[in-house]
Each structure stands twice: as C-alpha cells, then as structure tokens.
Amino acid sequence: IAGITQAPTSQILAAGRRMTLRCTQDMRHNAMYWYRQDLGLGLRLIHYSNTAGTTGKGEVPDGYSVSRANTDDFPLTLASAVPSQTSVYFCASSQGTDTQYFGPGTRLTVL
Amino acid sequence: GENVEQHPSTLSVQEGDSAVIKCTYSDSASNYFPWYKQELGKRPQLIIDIRSNVGEKKDQRIAVTLNKTAKHFSLHITETQPEDSAVYFCASSGSARQLTFGSGTQLTVLP
C-alpha cells in the first residue's frame, strides 16, 4: 500500500509551458486536495474535490485547473506556467472531513 | 472565509523545556483543529487533533487545548527533544469544511 503518491518529485519549467502534476491515492478516500506551500505563507488550498466527478475552488485557484475522473486520481494542470507559480505543491486526501494525509510533494520551478 | 493566525513564527527552547504554539481562528462554525509537523524537505504529518466537543487532548508529550469562546487553540510540547525540531502548522476546518492553515512555527530545540 503506497498511500498517496505524487509525480514528478521536482520539475524545472519554462514560463508559458503547460504542466500537469499527478496525484494518486490508494486509500479510497472520497476527498482530495491540492495545496501550494511558499515560505512564510504556510499551505494554501488551490482546488479540492469532495468526491469523484466534483471539484471546487480553494483560496488561490487562478492559473490552475483540476479534474477528478475517478476516486484515485486528482491531477493539477498549469495551462501556461508563470514564475509566481514556483512553489512546492502538496496533494492530500481524506475520508470526508477527517484527517488529511499528504503526499510527498512536487517542487516546481518556473523560469 | 476562515482566517487562522499562528504565533510565534519562530521558537527556540532548551532541550527538556516546554514549547507552546498558539493559534486563533475567525469562523465560529469551525469544529476540527489539527496540528501538523513538517520536517525539512518532508510532507506535513498529523501529530494531534481536537474537535470542538472537547477542551483538551493529550498524547504522551503533546497536548492541545481549545477555547471555543475565545476562538483560540494551542499546542503544548513538554520535555522537548532535538527531534521535535520542525515546522508546526495549526489548521481549522471552517463552515466550508475545508482546512485553513496557519503560517507555521519553526521550532528549534537546542541541545
């Protein structure tokens, strides 16, 4: 059992390029989340999904999109990356509003 | 939306002393308050949580207290050890049932 995994581990991306961060969980959790973590700002919610087929906007959704085609996968897409999207991205999952479990993170640098 | 403030941003204590981190929240409907520990380069991991129907919860050297009237909650670590050094985040689940995180406290335990 892997829990929750993310790919890639790190990525350097040219501004304007499209990028998809992958997140997969095998705990059959109904809810999944994407956060970005910047120094001094803690974890900020980008998008979430309470169940497969539904998504919602978090605190900082601009420039990002998500989809939830099934229970296990929750990809995050940057349609046209900008340098301000340089950050560490964490995916998380939970069963309802219970404890959130985090993935190992993706370190993204946009040049 | 929910607003969570966390203090202090940095905290240094001598090994064996106690550490206290405090958070305030704004949404009176909040009913779930987890604390996460994040070691350098790692993912956030839940260390303790409390729900609004209790005022205090303990787990060995870690305790959390909640004052719903004042809308604040605190993390207490007793008999600190060097391995307690990390960034600690509080969070609150508001009326939108999404977690809002504080900005984090860098705890350093000096040997």
mmCIF file of N, CA and C in Angstrom, chain A:
data_model
loop_
_atom_site.group_PDB
_atom_site.id
_atom_site.type_symbol
_atom_site.label_atom_id
_atom_site.label_comp_id
_atom_site.label_asym_id
_atom_site.label_seq_id
_atom_site.Cartn_x
_atom_site.Cartn_y
_atom_site.Cartn_z
ATOM 1 N N ILE A 1 0.861 -1.190 0.000
ATOM 2 C CA ILE A 1 0.000 0.000 0.000
ATOM 3 C C ILE A 1 0.890 1.230 0.000
ATOM 4 N N ALA A 2 0.700 2.129 -0.995
ATOM 5 C CA ALA A 2 1.583 3.287 -1.112
ATOM 6 C C ALA A 2 1.040 4.491 -0.374
ATOM 7 N N GLY A 3 -0.295 4.551 -0.166
ATOM 8 C CA GLY A 3 -0.877 5.731 0.466
ATOM 9 C C GLY A 3 -1.207 6.755 -0.607
ATOM 10 N N ILE A 4 -0.425 7.823 -0.623
ATOM 11 C CA ILE A 4 -0.661 8.874 -1.610
ATOM 12 C C ILE A 4 0.660 9.221 -2.270
ATOM 13 N N THR A 5 0.688 9.222 -3.578
ATOM 14 C CA THR A 5 1.918 9.481 -4.312
ATOM 15 C C THR A 5 1.748 10.668 -5.241
ATOM 16 N N GLN A 6 2.861 11.313 -5.542
ATOM 17 C CA GLN A 6 2.859 12.464 -6.446
ATOM 18 C C GLN A 6 3.998 12.307 -7.449
ATOM 19 N N ALA A 7 3.785 12.841 -8.639
ATOM 20 C CA ALA A 7 4.829 12.842 -9.658
ATOM 21 C C ALA A 7 4.680 14.095 -10.522
ATOM 22 N N PRO A 8 5.811 14.679 -10.944
ATOM 23 C CA PRO A 8 7.180 14.286 -10.614
ATOM 24 C C PRO A 8 7.580 14.761 -9.223
ATOM 25 N N THR A 9 8.769 14.359 -8.776
ATOM 26 C CA THR A 9 9.297 14.837 -7.499
ATOM 27 C C THR A 9 9.692 16.300 -7.599
ATOM 28 N N SER A 10 10.291 16.642 -8.713
ATOM 29 C CA SER A 10 10.662 18.026 -8.970
ATOM 30 C C SER A 10 10.669 18.272 -10.473
ATOM 31 N N GLN A 11 10.536 19.554 -10.822
ATOM 32 C CA GLN A 11 10.472 19.903 -12.235
ATOM 33 C C GLN A 11 10.904 21.342 -12.419
ATOM 34 N N ILE A 12 11.714 21.576 -13.434
ATOM 35 C CA ILE A 12 12.028 22.938 -13.856
ATOM 36 C C ILE A 12 11.333 23.170 -15.182
ATOM 37 N N LEU A 13 10.599 24.270 -15.255
ATOM 38 C CA LEU A 13 9.705 24.506 -16.385
ATOM 39 C C LEU A 13 9.906 25.912 -16.928
ATOM 40 N N ALA A 14 9.890 26.041 -18.243
ATOM 41 C CA ALA A 14 9.964 27.369 -18.847
ATOM 42 C C ALA A 14 8.609 28.046 -18.760
ATOM 43 N N ALA A 15 8.611 29.335 -18.514
ATOM 44 C CA ALA A 15 7.364 30.098 -18.464
ATOM 45 C C ALA A 15 6.595 29.933 -19.767
ATOM 46 N N GLY A 16 5.280 29.819 -19.639
ATOM 47 C CA GLY A 16 4.419 29.643 -20.796
ATOM 48 C C GLY A 16 4.128 28.189 -21.139
ATOM 49 N N ARG A 17 4.873 27.270 -20.566
ATOM 50 C CA ARG A 17 4.655 25.860 -20.844
ATOM 51 C C ARG A 17 3.503 25.319 -20.012
ATOM 52 N N ARG A 18 2.922 24.252 -20.508
ATOM 53 C CA ARG A 18 1.842 23.544 -19.819
ATOM 54 C C ARG A 18 2.429 22.421 -18.986
ATOM 55 N N MET A 19 1.877 22.222 -17.807
ATOM 56 C CA MET A 19 2.425 21.191 -16.913
ATOM 57 C C MET A 19 1.296 20.552 -16.120
ATOM 58 N N THR A 20 1.342 19.235 -15.988
ATOM 59 C CA THR A 20 0.377 18.527 -15.153
ATOM 60 C C THR A 20 1.107 17.801 -14.040
ATOM 61 N N LEU A 21 0.699 18.098 -12.821
ATOM 62 C CA LEU A 21 1.208 17.402 -11.646
ATOM 63 C C LEU A 21 0.239 16.272 -11.325
ATOM 64 N N ARG A 22 0.806 15.098 -11.069
ATOM 65 C CA ARG A 22 -0.049 13.926 -10.856
ATOM 66 C C ARG A 22 -0.132 13.575 -9.371
ATOM 67 N N CYS A 23 -1.305 13.085 -8.989
ATOM 68 C CA CYS A 23 -1.547 12.660 -7.609
ATOM 69 C C CYS A 23 -2.442 11.435 -7.634
ATOM 70 N N THR A 24 -2.012 10.398 -6.926
ATOM 71 C CA THR A 24 -2.781 9.159 -6.856
ATOM 72 C C THR A 24 -2.803 8.652 -5.428
ATOM 73 N N GLN A 25 -4.001 8.224 -4.987
ATOM 74 C CA GLN A 25 -4.123 7.633 -3.652
ATOM 75 C C GLN A 25 -4.808 6.278 -3.751
ATOM 76 N N ASP A 26 -4.405 5.381 -2.848
ATOM 77 C CA ASP A 26 -4.984 4.042 -2.865
ATOM 78 C C ASP A 26 -5.750 3.743 -1.582
ATOM 79 N N MET A 27 -6.164 4.784 -0.872
ATOM 80 C CA MET A 27 -6.866 4.612 0.397
ATOM 81 C C MET A 27 -8.383 4.692 0.225
ATOM 82 N N ARG A 28 -8.827 4.893 -1.008
ATOM 83 C CA ARG A 28 -10.261 5.009 -1.325
ATOM 84 C C ARG A 28 -10.907 6.192 -0.618
ATOM 85 N N HIS A 29 -10.089 7.221 -0.346
ATOM 86 C CA HIS A 29 -10.636 8.436 0.248
ATOM 87 C C HIS A 29 -11.512 9.166 -0.751
ATOM 88 N N ASN A 30 -12.626 9.732 -0.283
ATOM 89 C CA ASN A 30 -13.511 10.431 -1.205
ATOM 90 C C ASN A 30 -13.042 11.843 -1.513
ATOM 91 N N ALA A 31 -12.308 12.478 -0.595
ATOM 92 C CA ALA A 31 -11.908 13.869 -0.798
ATOM 93 C C ALA A 31 -10.418 13.979 -1.107
ATOM 94 N N MET A 32 -10.091 14.889 -2.027
ATOM 95 C CA MET A 32 -8.698 15.156 -2.371
ATOM 96 C C MET A 32 -8.484 16.649 -2.517
ATOM 97 N N TYR A 33 -7.223 17.068 -2.329
ATOM 98 C CA TYR A 33 -6.902 18.497 -2.254
ATOM 99 C C TYR A 33 -5.549 18.765 -2.907
ATOM 100 N N TRP A 34 -5.401 19.979 -3.410
ATOM 101 C CA TRP A 34 -4.101 20.474 -3.849
ATOM 102 C C TRP A 34 -3.780 21.748 -3.077
ATOM 103 N N TYR A 35 -2.562 21.783 -2.500
ATOM 104 C CA TYR A 35 -2.059 22.951 -1.792
ATOM 105 C C TYR A 35 -0.744 23.390 -2.442
ATOM 106 N N ARG A 36 -0.455 24.663 -2.291
ATOM 107 C CA ARG A 36 0.892 25.145 -2.570
ATOM 108 C C ARG A 36 1.486 25.668 -1.279
ATOM 109 N N GLN A 37 2.808 25.478 -1.143
ATOM 110 C CA GLN A 37 3.480 25.906 0.073
ATOM 111 C C GLN A 37 4.609 26.847 -0.299
ATOM 112 N N ASP A 38 4.501 28.058 0.180
ATOM 113 C CA ASP A 38 5.516 29.075 -0.040
ATOM 114 C C ASP A 38 6.036 29.529 1.312
ATOM 115 N N LEU A 39 7.315 29.887 1.360
ATOM 116 C CA LEU A 39 7.956 30.265 2.619
ATOM 117 C C LEU A 39 7.190 31.392 3.292
ATOM 118 N N GLY A 40 6.856 31.189 4.555
ATOM 119 C CA GLY A 40 6.185 32.232 5.332
ATOM 120 C C GLY A 40 4.684 32.318 5.118
ATOM 121 N N LEU A 41 4.160 31.519 4.182
ATOM 122 C CA LEU A 41 2.727 31.595 3.882
ATOM 123 C C LEU A 41 1.996 30.304 4.207
ATOM 124 N N GLY A 42 2.682 29.342 4.715
ATOM 125 C CA GLY A 42 2.027 28.089 5.063
ATOM 126 C C GLY A 42 1.500 27.366 3.849
ATOM 127 N N LEU A 43 0.432 26.617 4.045
ATOM 128 C CA LEU A 43 -0.196 25.827 2.994
ATOM 129 C C LEU A 43 -1.481 26.510 2.555
ATOM 130 N N ARG A 44 -1.580 26.781 1.269
ATOM 131 C CA ARG A 44 -2.780 27.436 0.751
ATOM 132 C C ARG A 44 -3.496 26.517 -0.227
ATOM 133 N N LEU A 45 -4.792 26.398 -0.047
ATOM 134 C CA LEU A 45 -5.594 25.486 -0.850
ATOM 135 C C LEU A 45 -5.815 26.046 -2.251
ATOM 136 N N ILE A 46 -5.514 25.239 -3.261
ATOM 137 C CA ILE A 46 -5.699 25.648 -4.654
ATOM 138 C C ILE A 46 -7.065 25.186 -5.167
ATOM 139 N N HIS A 47 -7.267 23.885 -5.152
ATOM 140 C CA HIS A 47 -8.532 23.264 -5.559
ATOM 141 C C HIS A 47 -8.776 22.045 -4.686
ATOM 142 N N TYR A 48 -10.022 21.618 -4.645
ATOM 143 C CA TYR A 48 -10.367 20.417 -3.906
ATOM 144 C C TYR A 48 -11.451 19.652 -4.638
ATOM 145 N N SER A 49 -11.644 18.415 -4.194
ATOM 146 C CA SER A 49 -12.701 17.573 -4.746
ATOM 147 C C SER A 49 -13.274 16.748 -3.600
ATOM 148 N N ASN A 50 -14.552 16.915 -3.338
ATOM 149 C CA ASN A 50 -15.183 16.189 -2.235
ATOM 150 C C ASN A 50 -15.542 14.754 -2.619
ATOM 151 N N THR A 51 -15.683 14.516 -3.923
ATOM 152 C CA THR A 51 -15.996 13.173 -4.406
ATOM 153 C C THR A 51 -15.706 13.122 -5.901
ATOM 154 N N ALA A 52 -15.537 11.934 -6.431
ATOM 155 C CA ALA A 52 -15.256 11.792 -7.858
ATOM 156 C C ALA A 52 -16.344 12.476 -8.682
ATOM 157 N N GLY A 53 -15.893 13.247 -9.683
ATOM 158 C CA GLY A 53 -16.824 13.952 -10.558
ATOM 159 C C GLY A 53 -17.119 15.375 -10.146
ATOM 160 N N THR A 54 -16.651 15.797 -8.959
ATOM 161 C CA THR A 54 -16.890 17.164 -8.498
ATOM 162 C C THR A 54 -15.581 17.817 -8.094
ATOM 163 N N THR A 55 -15.473 19.116 -8.337
ATOM 164 C CA THR A 55 -14.312 19.883 -7.910
ATOM 165 C C THR A 55 -14.763 21.240 -7.410
ATOM 166 N N GLY A 56 -13.884 21.903 -6.644
ATOM 167 C CA GLY A 56 -14.198 23.220 -6.131
ATOM 168 C C GLY A 56 -12.945 24.066 -6.038
ATOM 169 N N LYS A 57 -13.134 25.378 -5.979
ATOM 170 C CA LYS A 57 -12.008 26.307 -5.906
ATOM 171 C C LYS A 57 -11.641 26.576 -4.460
ATOM 172 N N GLY A 58 -10.339 26.655 -4.229
ATOM 173 C CA GLY A 58 -9.843 26.998 -2.915
ATOM 174 C C GLY A 58 -9.491 28.469 -2.823
ATOM 175 N N GLU A 59 -8.486 28.760 -2.022
ATOM 176 C CA GLU A 59 -8.081 30.146 -1.762
ATOM 177 C C GLU A 59 -7.346 30.781 -2.937
ATOM 178 N N VAL A 60 -6.531 29.973 -3.656
ATOM 179 C CA VAL A 60 -5.685 30.512 -4.727
ATOM 180 C C VAL A 60 -5.824 29.698 -6.023
ATOM 181 N N PRO A 61 -6.984 29.698 -6.669
ATOM 182 C CA PRO A 61 -7.220 28.822 -7.816
ATOM 183 C C PRO A 61 -6.745 29.351 -9.173
ATOM 184 N N ASP A 62 -6.471 30.660 -9.266
ATOM 185 C CA ASP A 62 -6.185 31.258 -10.574
ATOM 186 C C ASP A 62 -4.923 30.671 -11.194
ATOM 187 N N GLY A 63 -5.039 30.281 -12.466
ATOM 188 C CA GLY A 63 -3.906 29.720 -13.196
ATOM 189 C C GLY A 63 -3.802 28.209 -13.099
ATOM 190 N N TYR A 64 -4.712 27.595 -12.338
ATOM 191 C CA TYR A 64 -4.695 26.148 -12.132
ATOM 192 C C TYR A 64 -6.058 25.548 -12.478
ATOM 193 N N SER A 65 -6.025 24.292 -12.932
ATOM 194 C CA SER A 65 -7.264 23.558 -13.129
ATOM 195 C C SER A 65 -7.072 22.123 -12.652
ATOM 196 N N VAL A 66 -8.176 21.484 -12.296
ATOM 197 C CA VAL A 66 -8.136 20.102 -11.821
ATOM 198 C C VAL A 66 -9.267 19.325 -12.449
ATOM 199 N N SER A 67 -9.156 18.008 -12.351
ATOM 200 C CA SER A 67 -10.229 17.108 -12.760
ATOM 201 C C SER A 67 -10.238 15.922 -11.801
ATOM 202 N N ARG A 68 -11.391 15.285 -11.659
ATOM 203 C CA ARG A 68 -11.493 14.118 -10.778
ATOM 204 C C ARG A 68 -12.378 13.079 -11.488
ATOM 205 N N ALA A 69 -11.747 12.373 -12.414
ATOM 206 C CA ALA A 69 -12.477 11.398 -13.219
ATOM 207 C C ALA A 69 -12.788 10.129 -12.430
ATOM 208 N N ASN A 70 -11.978 9.843 -11.415
ATOM 209 C CA ASN A 70 -12.189 8.640 -10.600
ATOM 210 C C ASN A 70 -11.757 8.932 -9.167
ATOM 211 N N THR A 71 -11.938 7.962 -8.283
ATOM 212 C CA THR A 71 -11.637 8.183 -6.867
ATOM 213 C C THR A 71 -10.154 8.369 -6.612
ATOM 214 N N ASP A 72 -9.296 7.678 -7.369
ATOM 215 C CA ASP A 72 -7.888 7.580 -7.017
ATOM 216 C C ASP A 72 -7.024 8.740 -7.502
ATOM 217 N N ASP A 73 -7.402 9.377 -8.622
ATOM 218 C CA ASP A 73 -6.505 10.331 -9.274
ATOM 219 C C ASP A 73 -7.044 11.754 -9.234
ATOM 220 N N PHE A 74 -6.125 12.693 -9.030
ATOM 221 C CA PHE A 74 -6.538 14.103 -8.943
ATOM 222 C C PHE A 74 -5.417 14.966 -9.530
ATOM 223 N N PRO A 75 -5.306 15.051 -10.852
ATOM 224 C CA PRO A 75 -4.231 15.828 -11.472
ATOM 225 C C PRO A 75 -4.471 17.328 -11.402
ATOM 226 N N LEU A 76 -3.364 18.063 -11.272
ATOM 227 C CA LEU A 76 -3.393 19.529 -11.247
ATOM 228 C C LEU A 76 -2.665 20.031 -12.491
ATOM 229 N N THR A 77 -3.319 20.891 -13.265
ATOM 230 C CA THR A 77 -2.731 21.387 -14.506
ATOM 231 C C THR A 77 -2.482 22.888 -14.451
ATOM 232 N N LEU A 78 -1.274 23.278 -14.857
ATOM 233 C CA LEU A 78 -0.940 24.673 -15.065
ATOM 234 C C LEU A 78 -0.964 24.874 -16.579
ATOM 235 N N ALA A 79 -1.942 25.616 -17.069
ATOM 236 C CA ALA A 79 -2.120 25.747 -18.519
ATOM 237 C C ALA A 79 -0.982 26.519 -19.174
ATOM 238 N N SER A 80 -0.506 27.557 -18.510
ATOM 239 C CA SER A 80 0.581 28.382 -19.035
ATOM 240 C C SER A 80 1.358 28.908 -17.833
ATOM 241 N N ALA A 81 2.422 28.201 -17.465
ATOM 242 C CA ALA A 81 3.111 28.475 -16.210
ATOM 243 C C ALA A 81 3.739 29.871 -16.173
ATOM 244 N N VAL A 82 3.711 30.478 -14.987
ATOM 245 C CA VAL A 82 4.350 31.776 -14.749
ATOM 246 C C VAL A 82 5.293 31.637 -13.553
ATOM 247 N N PRO A 83 6.306 32.511 -13.460
ATOM 248 C CA PRO A 83 7.289 32.376 -12.369
ATOM 249 C C PRO A 83 6.678 32.405 -10.968
ATOM 250 N N SER A 84 5.545 33.105 -10.791
ATOM 251 C CA SER A 84 4.922 33.164 -9.463
ATOM 252 C C SER A 84 4.320 31.814 -9.052
ATOM 253 N N GLN A 85 4.282 30.871 -9.957
ATOM 254 C CA GLN A 85 3.806 29.533 -9.621
ATOM 255 C C GLN A 85 4.941 28.616 -9.156
ATOM 256 N N THR A 86 6.120 29.166 -9.040
ATOM 257 C CA THR A 86 7.227 28.447 -8.413
ATOM 258 C C THR A 86 6.879 28.203 -6.960
ATOM 259 N N SER A 87 6.861 26.935 -6.559
ATOM 260 C CA SER A 87 6.391 26.579 -5.229
ATOM 261 C C SER A 87 6.593 25.085 -5.011
ATOM 262 N N VAL A 88 6.263 24.651 -3.811
ATOM 263 C CA VAL A 88 6.162 23.215 -3.538
ATOM 264 C C VAL A 88 4.680 22.887 -3.480
ATOM 265 N N TYR A 89 4.280 21.887 -4.237
ATOM 266 C CA TYR A 89 2.871 21.514 -4.344
ATOM 267 C C TYR A 89 2.630 20.196 -3.615
ATOM 268 N N PHE A 90 1.645 20.223 -2.728
ATOM 269 C CA PHE A 90 1.266 19.025 -1.995
ATOM 270 C C PHE A 90 -0.161 18.631 -2.346
ATOM 271 N N CYS A 91 -0.327 17.357 -2.599
ATOM 272 C CA CYS A 91 -1.639 16.754 -2.747
ATOM 273 C C CYS A 91 -1.989 16.095 -1.414
ATOM 274 N N ALA A 92 -3.270 16.063 -1.080
ATOM 275 C CA ALA A 92 -3.713 15.425 0.156
ATOM 276 C C ALA A 92 -5.051 14.734 -0.093
ATOM 277 N N SER A 93 -5.378 13.804 0.779
ATOM 278 C CA SER A 93 -6.671 13.140 0.689
ATOM 279 C C SER A 93 -7.227 12.912 2.076
ATOM 280 N N SER A 94 -8.543 12.762 2.147
ATOM 281 C CA SER A 94 -9.196 12.482 3.426
ATOM 282 C C SER A 94 -10.497 11.738 3.175
ATOM 283 N N GLN A 95 -10.967 11.088 4.209
ATOM 284 C CA GLN A 95 -12.276 10.457 4.155
ATOM 285 C C GLN A 95 -13.257 11.457 4.772
ATOM 286 N N GLY A 96 -14.038 12.098 3.967
ATOM 287 C CA GLY A 96 -14.919 13.149 4.449
ATOM 288 C C GLY A 96 -14.112 14.316 4.969
ATOM 289 N N THR A 97 -14.485 14.823 6.136
ATOM 290 C CA THR A 97 -13.771 15.967 6.717
ATOM 291 C C THR A 97 -12.784 15.511 7.785
ATOM 292 N N ASP A 98 -12.401 14.260 7.738
ATOM 293 C CA ASP A 98 -11.470 13.689 8.712
ATOM 294 C C ASP A 98 -10.034 14.085 8.368
ATOM 295 N N THR A 99 -9.101 13.476 9.014
ATOM 296 C CA THR A 99 -7.678 13.773 8.864
ATOM 297 C C THR A 99 -7.249 13.773 7.403
ATOM 298 N N GLN A 100 -6.475 14.802 7.042
ATOM 299 C CA GLN A 100 -5.912 14.857 5.699
ATOM 300 C C GLN A 100 -4.514 14.246 5.713
ATOM 301 N N TYR A 101 -4.250 13.394 4.727
ATOM 302 C CA TYR A 101 -2.944 12.760 4.572
ATOM 303 C C TYR A 101 -2.283 13.355 3.338
ATOM 304 N N PHE A 102 -1.039 13.742 3.501
ATOM 305 C CA PHE A 102 -0.347 14.443 2.437
ATOM 306 C C PHE A 102 0.575 13.529 1.635
ATOM 307 N N GLY A 103 0.712 13.870 0.349
ATOM 308 C CA GLY A 103 1.706 13.228 -0.495
ATOM 309 C C GLY A 103 3.080 13.823 -0.239
ATOM 310 N N PRO A 104 4.118 13.294 -0.900
ATOM 311 C CA PRO A 104 5.490 13.744 -0.645
ATOM 312 C C PRO A 104 5.832 15.099 -1.260
ATOM 313 N N GLY A 105 4.987 15.617 -2.115
ATOM 314 C CA GLY A 105 5.213 16.951 -2.671
ATOM 315 C C GLY A 105 5.924 16.944 -4.012
ATOM 316 N N THR A 106 5.697 18.019 -4.777
ATOM 317 C CA THR A 106 6.395 18.267 -6.037
ATOM 318 C C THR A 106 6.992 19.663 -5.964
ATOM 319 N N ARG A 107 8.293 19.740 -6.163
ATOM 320 C CA ARG A 107 8.963 21.048 -6.167
ATOM 321 C C ARG A 107 9.011 21.546 -7.600
ATOM 322 N N LEU A 108 8.306 22.648 -7.864
ATOM 323 C CA LEU A 108 8.210 23.193 -9.220
ATOM 324 C C LEU A 108 8.897 24.540 -9.298
ATOM 325 N N THR A 109 9.768 24.675 -10.273
ATOM 326 C CA THR A 109 10.437 25.951 -10.540
ATOM 327 C C THR A 109 10.074 26.395 -11.942
ATOM 328 N N VAL A 110 9.538 27.612 -12.049
ATOM 329 C CA VAL A 110 9.168 28.174 -13.350
ATOM 330 C C VAL A 110 10.121 29.321 -13.661
ATOM 331 N N LEU A 111 10.839 29.173 -14.759
ATOM 332 C CA LEU A 111 11.840 30.183 -15.116
ATOM 333 C C LEU A 111 11.337 31.128 -16.206
#
